Tab-separated table of C-alpha atoms (C1' of nucleotides) in Angstrom:
chain	number	residue	atom	x	y	z
B	324	UNK	CA	11.854	27.019	5.241
B	325	UNK	CA	12.201	28.253	8.081
B	326	UNK	CA	10.641	25.673	11.004
B	327	UNK	CA	8.760	28.239	12.038
B	328	UNK	CA	6.537	29.079	9.407
B	329	UNK	CA	5.616	25.421	9.698
B	330	UNK	CA	5.303	25.439	13.046
B	331	UNK	CA	2.455	28.384	12.349
B	332	UNK	CA	0.863	26.059	9.555
B	333	UNK	CA	0.248	23.316	12.243
B	334	UNK	CA	-1.082	25.822	15.071
B	335	UNK	CA	-3.638	27.115	12.197
B	336	UNK	CA	-4.422	23.361	11.586
B	337	UNK	CA	-5.299	22.704	14.680
B	338	UNK	CA	-7.218	25.758	15.884
B	339	UNK	CA	-9.317	25.563	13.002
B	340	UNK	CA	-10.272	21.958	13.848
B	341	UNK	CA	-11.476	22.546	17.065
B	342	UNK	CA	-10.829	20.642	20.015
B	343	UNK	CA	-7.349	19.489	18.704
B	344	UNK	CA	-4.235	20.375	21.181
B	345	UNK	CA	-1.341	21.970	20.304
B	346	UNK	CA	1.501	19.159	22.039
B	347	UNK	CA	5.040	18.869	22.251
B	348	UNK	CA	4.508	15.392	20.643
B	349	UNK	CA	3.193	17.144	17.746
B	350	UNK	CA	5.857	20.189	17.165
B	351	UNK	CA	8.990	17.232	18.060
B	352	UNK	CA	7.432	15.549	14.994
B	353	UNK	CA	6.996	18.090	12.431
B	354	UNK	CA	10.254	19.290	13.718
B	355	UNK	CA	11.781	15.808	12.555
B	356	UNK	CA	10.078	15.657	9.219
B	357	UNK	CA	11.131	19.344	8.356
B	358	UNK	CA	15.394	17.739	9.038
B	359	UNK	CA	14.232	14.911	6.472
B	360	UNK	CA	15.632	14.932	2.807
B	361	UNK	CA	13.834	12.681	0.717
B	362	UNK	CA	11.130	10.297	1.395
B	363	UNK	CA	10.833	7.670	4.592
B	364	UNK	CA	8.978	5.589	6.534
B	365	UNK	CA	6.969	5.726	9.686
B	366	UNK	CA	9.289	3.674	11.767
B	367	UNK	CA	12.718	5.436	10.583
B	368	UNK	CA	10.799	8.698	11.455
B	369	UNK	CA	10.159	6.790	15.010
B	370	UNK	CA	13.579	5.237	14.946
B	371	UNK	CA	15.641	8.737	14.445
B	372	UNK	CA	12.974	10.829	17.012
B	373	UNK	CA	14.085	7.884	19.773
B	374	UNK	CA	18.030	8.548	18.736
B	375	UNK	CA	17.008	12.005	19.198
B	376	UNK	CA	16.343	11.880	22.890
B	377	UNK	CA	12.494	12.823	22.122
B	378	UNK	CA	10.427	10.235	24.210
B	379	UNK	CA	7.328	9.788	21.460
B	380	UNK	CA	5.321	6.250	20.678
B	381	UNK	CA	5.104	5.138	17.401
B	382	UNK	CA	1.309	5.184	18.075
B	383	UNK	CA	1.621	8.927	18.223
B	384	UNK	CA	4.322	9.394	15.172
B	385	UNK	CA	1.455	7.623	12.953
B	386	UNK	CA	-1.317	9.760	13.833
B	387	UNK	CA	0.601	12.590	13.899
B	388	UNK	CA	1.677	11.486	10.206
B	389	UNK	CA	-1.840	11.676	9.453
B	390	UNK	CA	-2.226	14.985	11.046
B	391	UNK	CA	0.400	16.293	8.592
B	392	UNK	CA	-0.481	14.746	6.069
B	393	UNK	CA	-4.387	16.596	6.400
B	394	UNK	CA	-2.882	19.674	7.060
B	395	UNK	CA	-0.490	19.727	3.431
B	396	UNK	CA	2.432	19.673	5.300
B	397	UNK	CA	3.598	15.912	4.071
B	398	UNK	CA	2.385	14.257	1.283
B	399	UNK	CA	2.100	10.472	1.277
B	400	UNK	CA	2.787	7.563	-1.095
B	401	UNK	CA	2.385	4.375	-1.795
B	402	UNK	CA	5.343	2.781	-4.264
B	403	UNK	CA	5.725	-1.057	-4.921
B	404	UNK	CA	6.470	-1.595	-1.019
B	405	UNK	CA	4.436	-2.540	1.925
B	406	UNK	CA	5.643	0.291	3.679
B	407	UNK	CA	4.158	4.020	3.192
B	408	UNK	CA	6.805	6.481	2.047
B	409	UNK	CA	6.361	9.985	3.614
B	410	UNK	CA	8.049	13.153	2.645
B	411	UNK	CA	7.640	16.956	3.934
B	412	UNK	CA	5.734	18.874	0.892
B	413	UNK	CA	6.215	22.586	2.650
B	414	UNK	CA	7.411	24.482	0.102
B	415	UNK	CA	7.947	22.131	-2.610
B	416	UNK	CA	7.090	22.083	-5.624
B	417	UNK	CA	4.140	19.365	-6.716
B	418	UNK	CA	6.276	16.208	-8.198
B	419	UNK	CA	6.695	12.524	-9.389
B	420	UNK	CA	8.344	9.619	-9.555
B	421	UNK	CA	10.350	7.229	-11.644
B	422	UNK	CA	10.822	4.048	-9.076
B	423	UNK	CA	13.213	1.761	-10.432
B	424	UNK	CA	11.713	-1.996	-10.005
B	425	UNK	CA	15.788	-3.154	-9.441
B	426	UNK	CA	17.103	-1.136	-7.115
B	427	UNK	CA	14.172	1.020	-5.583
B	428	UNK	CA	15.287	4.091	-6.403
B	429	UNK	CA	13.481	6.645	-6.773
B	430	UNK	CA	13.629	9.528	-9.361
B	431	UNK	CA	12.029	12.607	-9.085
B	432	UNK	CA	10.400	14.993	-11.838
B	433	UNK	CA	8.242	17.876	-12.506
B	434	UNK	CA	6.002	18.934	-15.474
B	435	UNK	CA	3.813	22.030	-16.018
B	436	UNK	CA	2.119	19.724	-19.274
B	437	UNK	CA	1.409	17.137	-16.917
B	438	UNK	CA	-0.578	19.489	-14.048
B	439	UNK	CA	-1.916	20.994	-16.867
B	440	UNK	CA	-3.532	17.909	-18.186
B	441	UNK	CA	-4.321	16.628	-15.067
B	442	UNK	CA	-6.726	19.945	-14.388
B	443	UNK	CA	-8.210	19.801	-17.837
B	444	UNK	CA	-8.996	15.791	-17.040
B	445	UNK	CA	-10.882	16.814	-13.506
B	446	UNK	CA	-12.291	19.495	-15.223
B	447	UNK	CA	-14.231	17.082	-18.181
B	448	UNK	CA	-14.746	15.085	-15.581
B	449	UNK	CA	-16.110	17.714	-13.046
B	450	UNK	CA	-14.123	16.193	-10.147
B	451	UNK	CA	-12.007	18.305	-7.858
B	452	UNK	CA	-8.522	17.541	-7.145
B	453	UNK	CA	-6.839	17.592	-3.949
B	454	UNK	CA	-3.440	15.526	-4.704
B	455	UNK	CA	-2.414	13.610	-6.870
B	456	UNK	CA	0.560	11.138	-7.608
B	457	UNK	CA	2.280	9.664	-11.177
B	458	UNK	CA	5.141	7.006	-10.357
B	459	UNK	CA	6.455	5.373	-13.482
B	460	UNK	CA	7.641	1.933	-12.726
B	461	UNK	CA	10.699	0.361	-14.632
B	462	UNK	CA	14.348	0.146	-14.982
B	463	UNK	CA	17.267	3.293	-14.147
B	464	UNK	CA	19.975	3.672	-16.166
B	465	UNK	CA	22.194	2.058	-14.372
B	466	UNK	CA	20.598	-0.748	-13.873
B	467	UNK	CA	19.717	-1.013	-17.294
B	468	UNK	CA	23.485	-1.193	-17.834
B	469	UNK	CA	24.511	-3.858	-15.467
W	83	UNK	CA	-10.595	-10.836	-25.464
W	84	UNK	CA	-11.195	-14.648	-25.942
W	85	UNK	CA	-10.151	-16.570	-22.550
W	86	UNK	CA	-7.723	-18.483	-24.958
W	87	UNK	CA	-5.606	-15.878	-25.544
W	88	UNK	CA	-4.740	-15.044	-22.394
W	89	UNK	CA	-4.011	-18.350	-22.348
W	90	UNK	CA	-1.864	-18.261	-24.580
W	91	UNK	CA	0.107	-15.675	-22.555
W	92	UNK	CA	0.305	-17.215	-19.903
W	93	UNK	CA	1.723	-20.757	-20.743
W	94	UNK	CA	4.120	-18.506	-22.975
W	95	UNK	CA	5.226	-16.549	-20.269
W	96	UNK	CA	5.341	-19.708	-18.178
W	97	UNK	CA	7.582	-21.385	-20.788
W	98	UNK	CA	9.786	-18.938	-20.764
W	99	UNK	CA	10.837	-18.736	-17.093
W	100	UNK	CA	11.937	-22.248	-16.652
W	101	UNK	CA	10.816	-24.176	-14.131
W	102	UNK	CA	7.661	-23.111	-14.004
W	103	UNK	CA	5.359	-25.169	-14.518
W	104	UNK	CA	0.841	-25.071	-15.973
W	105	UNK	CA	-1.155	-26.112	-12.757
W	106	UNK	CA	-5.024	-26.267	-13.109
W	107	UNK	CA	-5.622	-23.653	-10.712
W	108	UNK	CA	-3.185	-21.117	-12.345
W	109	UNK	CA	-5.827	-21.085	-15.425
W	110	UNK	CA	-8.253	-20.805	-13.147
W	111	UNK	CA	-7.453	-17.840	-11.766
W	112	UNK	CA	-6.837	-16.495	-14.659
W	113	UNK	CA	-10.370	-17.689	-16.123
W	114	UNK	CA	-11.937	-16.138	-12.919
W	115	UNK	CA	-9.273	-12.692	-13.654
W	116	UNK	CA	-10.970	-12.633	-17.363
W	117	UNK	CA	-14.410	-12.661	-15.982
W	118	UNK	CA	-13.541	-9.334	-13.471
W	119	UNK	CA	-15.141	-6.169	-14.824
W	120	UNK	CA	-13.009	-2.994	-13.303
W	121	UNK	CA	-11.392	-3.694	-10.225
W	122	UNK	CA	-11.203	-6.552	-7.503
W	123	UNK	CA	-8.839	-7.577	-4.614
W	124	UNK	CA	-7.155	-10.625	-4.168
W	125	UNK	CA	-9.875	-11.967	-1.164
W	126	UNK	CA	-13.022	-11.688	-3.165
W	127	UNK	CA	-11.338	-13.532	-6.243
W	128	UNK	CA	-10.301	-15.880	-3.936
W	129	UNK	CA	-13.901	-15.512	-1.954
W	130	UNK	CA	-15.561	-16.028	-6.055
W	131	UNK	CA	-13.855	-19.133	-7.024
W	132	UNK	CA	-14.341	-20.533	-3.994
W	133	UNK	CA	-17.798	-20.417	-4.460
W	134	UNK	CA	-17.836	-21.343	-8.506
W	135	UNK	CA	-16.600	-24.116	-6.854
W	136	UNK	CA	-12.938	-24.047	-8.087
W	137	UNK	CA	-10.950	-25.831	-5.303
W	138	UNK	CA	-7.852	-23.272	-4.534
W	139	UNK	CA	-6.253	-21.663	-1.746
W	140	UNK	CA	-5.733	-18.202	-0.670
W	141	UNK	CA	-2.549	-18.636	-0.720
W	142	UNK	CA	-1.869	-20.004	-4.508
W	143	UNK	CA	-4.542	-16.884	-5.243
W	144	UNK	CA	-1.670	-14.293	-3.471
W	145	UNK	CA	0.888	-16.468	-5.790
W	146	UNK	CA	-0.690	-16.506	-9.289
W	147	UNK	CA	-1.387	-12.730	-9.295
W	148	UNK	CA	2.091	-12.176	-8.694
W	149	UNK	CA	2.787	-13.957	-11.616
W	150	UNK	CA	-0.034	-12.940	-13.418
W	151	UNK	CA	1.064	-9.628	-13.003
W	152	UNK	CA	4.398	-10.400	-14.265
W	153	UNK	CA	3.623	-11.907	-17.060
W	154	UNK	CA	1.487	-8.622	-18.039
W	155	UNK	CA	-2.386	-9.981	-17.621
W	156	UNK	CA	-3.015	-7.722	-14.513
W	157	UNK	CA	-2.149	-4.687	-13.024
W	158	UNK	CA	-2.046	-3.549	-9.794
W	159	UNK	CA	-2.420	-0.319	-7.436
W	160	UNK	CA	-2.690	0.203	-4.268
W	161	UNK	CA	-5.161	3.132	-3.800
W	162	UNK	CA	-5.810	4.935	-0.534
W	163	UNK	CA	-6.797	1.504	1.604
W	164	UNK	CA	-4.701	-1.257	2.561
W	165	UNK	CA	-5.492	-3.632	0.547
W	166	UNK	CA	-4.098	-3.998	-2.786
W	167	UNK	CA	-5.956	-3.435	-5.878
W	168	UNK	CA	-5.969	-5.484	-9.318
W	169	UNK	CA	-7.707	-5.798	-12.765
W	170	UNK	CA	-6.882	-7.393	-15.894
W	171	UNK	CA	-4.112	-6.057	-17.750
W	172	UNK	CA	-5.165	-7.731	-21.156
W	173	UNK	CA	-6.763	-6.030	-23.630
W	174	UNK	CA	-7.621	-2.780	-22.194
W	175	UNK	CA	-5.860	0.356	-23.156
W	176	UNK	CA	-3.677	2.010	-20.388
W	177	UNK	CA	-5.595	4.083	-18.327
W	178	UNK	CA	-5.631	6.142	-14.710
W	179	UNK	CA	-7.743	7.055	-11.948
W	180	UNK	CA	-9.205	9.730	-10.296
W	181	UNK	CA	-9.854	8.486	-6.837
W	182	UNK	CA	-13.116	10.320	-4.834
W	183	UNK	CA	-11.718	10.550	-0.987
W	184	UNK	CA	-14.964	10.635	-0.292
W	185	UNK	CA	-16.996	7.913	-1.333
W	186	UNK	CA	-13.679	5.848	-2.747
W	187	UNK	CA	-15.235	5.609	-6.147
W	188	UNK	CA	-12.731	5.499	-8.890
W	189	UNK	CA	-12.788	7.142	-12.206
W	190	UNK	CA	-10.678	5.901	-15.042
W	191	UNK	CA	-9.526	8.028	-18.281
W	192	UNK	CA	-7.020	7.970	-20.828
W	193	UNK	CA	-4.690	10.771	-21.981
W	194	UNK	CA	-2.526	10.178	-25.056
W	195	UNK	CA	-0.731	13.372	-24.351
W	196	UNK	CA	-0.117	12.020	-20.739
W	197	UNK	CA	1.541	8.680	-22.585
W	198	UNK	CA	3.536	11.828	-24.537
W	199	UNK	CA	5.194	13.004	-21.532
W	200	UNK	CA	5.399	9.996	-19.838
W	201	UNK	CA	8.035	9.029	-22.848
W	202	UNK	CA	9.390	12.353	-22.981
W	203	UNK	CA	10.846	12.294	-18.770
W	204	UNK	CA	11.828	8.373	-19.276
W	205	UNK	CA	13.843	9.609	-22.769
W	206	UNK	CA	15.345	13.178	-20.476
W	207	UNK	CA	16.164	10.661	-17.197
W	208	UNK	CA	17.109	7.508	-19.370
W	209	UNK	CA	14.689	5.581	-17.772
W	210	UNK	CA	12.951	2.417	-19.287
W	211	UNK	CA	9.278	2.656	-18.214
W	212	UNK	CA	7.460	-0.475	-17.760
W	213	UNK	CA	4.503	0.459	-16.285
W	214	UNK	CA	2.854	3.698	-14.647
W	215	UNK	CA	-0.094	4.913	-12.102
W	216	UNK	CA	-1.195	7.776	-12.366
W	217	UNK	CA	-3.868	8.520	-9.182
W	218	UNK	CA	-5.751	12.111	-8.881
W	219	UNK	CA	-7.383	11.948	-4.941
W	220	UNK	CA	-9.830	14.330	-4.539
W	221	UNK	CA	-13.691	14.687	-4.536
W	222	UNK	CA	-16.528	14.016	-7.003
W	223	UNK	CA	-19.229	15.850	-8.425
W	224	UNK	CA	-21.590	13.734	-6.532
W	225	UNK	CA	-20.487	13.678	-3.657
W	226	UNK	CA	-19.239	17.558	-3.984
W	227	UNK	CA	-23.305	18.841	-4.095
W	228	UNK	CA	-23.780	16.810	-1.027
T	716	DC	C1'	-12.076	20.250	35.942
T	717	DT	C1'	-12.214	18.499	30.543
T	718	DC	C1'	-12.017	16.030	27.310
T	719	DG	C1'	-8.530	15.034	23.718
T	720	DG	C1'	-3.797	12.780	23.572
T	721	DT	C1'	-0.196	9.461	24.897
T	722	DG	C1'	1.946	5.192	25.662
T	723	DC	C1'	1.734	0.591	25.958
T	724	DA	C1'	0.960	-3.975	24.589
T	725	DA	C1'	-2.409	-6.367	22.876
T	726	DA	C1'	-5.341	-6.662	18.392
T	727	DT	C1'	-5.924	-6.299	13.601
T	728	DG	C1'	-6.212	-8.114	9.136
T	729	DC	C1'	-3.451	-8.009	3.915
T	730	DT	C1'	-0.221	-11.179	2.925
T	731	DT	C1'	3.963	-14.627	2.796
T	732	DT	C1'	5.747	-18.554	4.746
T	733	DG	C1'	7.083	-23.770	6.304
T	734	DC	C1'	5.906	-28.075	5.799
T	735	DA	C1'	3.707	-32.174	3.866
T	736	DA	C1'	1.459	-33.853	0.464
T	737	DT	C1'	0.768	-33.651	-4.963
T	738	DG	C1'	1.334	-33.726	-9.381
T	739	DT	C1'	3.727	-31.694	-13.473
T	740	DC	C1'	6.975	-32.753	-16.781
U	935	DG	C1'	11.762	-39.777	-10.096
U	936	DA	C1'	12.721	-35.044	-8.706
U	937	DC	C1'	11.233	-30.535	-7.798
U	938	DA	C1'	8.010	-27.190	-9.130
U	939	DT	C1'	3.274	-26.377	-6.722
U	940	DT	C1'	-0.862	-27.190	-3.523
U	941	DG	C1'	-3.556	-26.415	0.394
U	942	DC	C1'	-3.232	-25.112	5.366
U	943	DA	C1'	-2.496	-22.825	9.341
U	944	DA	C1'	0.840	-20.473	11.282
U	945	DA	C1'	4.235	-16.333	10.864
U	946	DG	C1'	5.127	-11.283	9.796
U	947	DC	C1'	4.268	-7.105	9.609
U	948	DA	C1'	2.800	-1.931	8.710
U	949	DT	C1'	-0.670	-0.160	11.585
U	950	DT	C1'	-4.615	1.106	14.690
U	951	DT	C1'	-7.227	0.199	18.813
U	952	DG	C1'	-8.728	0.031	23.915
U	953	DC	C1'	-7.887	1.541	27.888
U	954	DA	C1'	-5.533	3.865	31.751
U	955	DC	C1'	-3.176	8.342	33.106
U	956	DC	C1'	-1.390	13.172	31.522
U	957	DG	C1'	-2.194	17.146	31.190
U	958	DA	C1'	-3.876	21.474	27.314
U	959	DG	C1'	-7.286	24.800	27.206
DNA sequence: CTCGGTGCAAATGCTTTGCAATGTC
DNA sequence: GACATTGCAAAGCATTTGCACCGAG
């Protein structure tokens, strides 16, 4: 996944939603997101930007994450905690999560059959899906053995 | 679903977790939960209790909802909003949600095959499931036609 | 030059907490 | 009696907002 391609998607999104402007902050935040692995929250992303010498405010981070969400470049989740968690969505397959309630660890999985069931349900209910999130809460192998 | 049966489950839960006491507030809150249909949030449950003449504080409502969650008598969800939503879990089948991002409406659905896929995934990953929540976000038929 | 965007700090709103009084066991 | 639970109000905390300045188009 090249940063340029993601930049183009954001530019296109901004262009198509007239009056949205291309600012250096927005692209700096996008770059920081692209460097992440796994999940992150707004606060830690903010601190990473600051420590990398990028001058942004928390307000702009929250704002821009919302923008990236609409542009389809990040996904947003709420697991058990009060903090919202994000992850880059660009170039990653649709996937779901096993959340360990003991250690907080998150295991990802992909299932074609799950995707198919979702399509069927949406068809039956005449619902147009945009995104989805299956979270299975429980205990991971390591914690169970403790 | 009889209130008594739910009371018994709560009593059993309290008994099995030593030092937890049976208080009138806890049972009053459980009764209020049993009277709900669909989803509710802590605040609205609190106001309903108050207007029914039950003397409780918000703190106790939040506290007790946590207890009922652990006892398996309610489920807790976080959809798109910042407020947590609950629903009674007693005597209801496991089900999932289509969340309309336009009107906030929530459509429930049940799928045996989905349950089976979850079991399979948990087996593969050596994960012990406790609860799960599939949310499909999108647009409902009514909003799409507007 | 026009407005949308930014940074700050203050505001918001859900949820939790501290503490004295209360009631269960 | 001991100590878990309650009620109240205050504290917490993630997120949003108001507003003056800044800068993209």
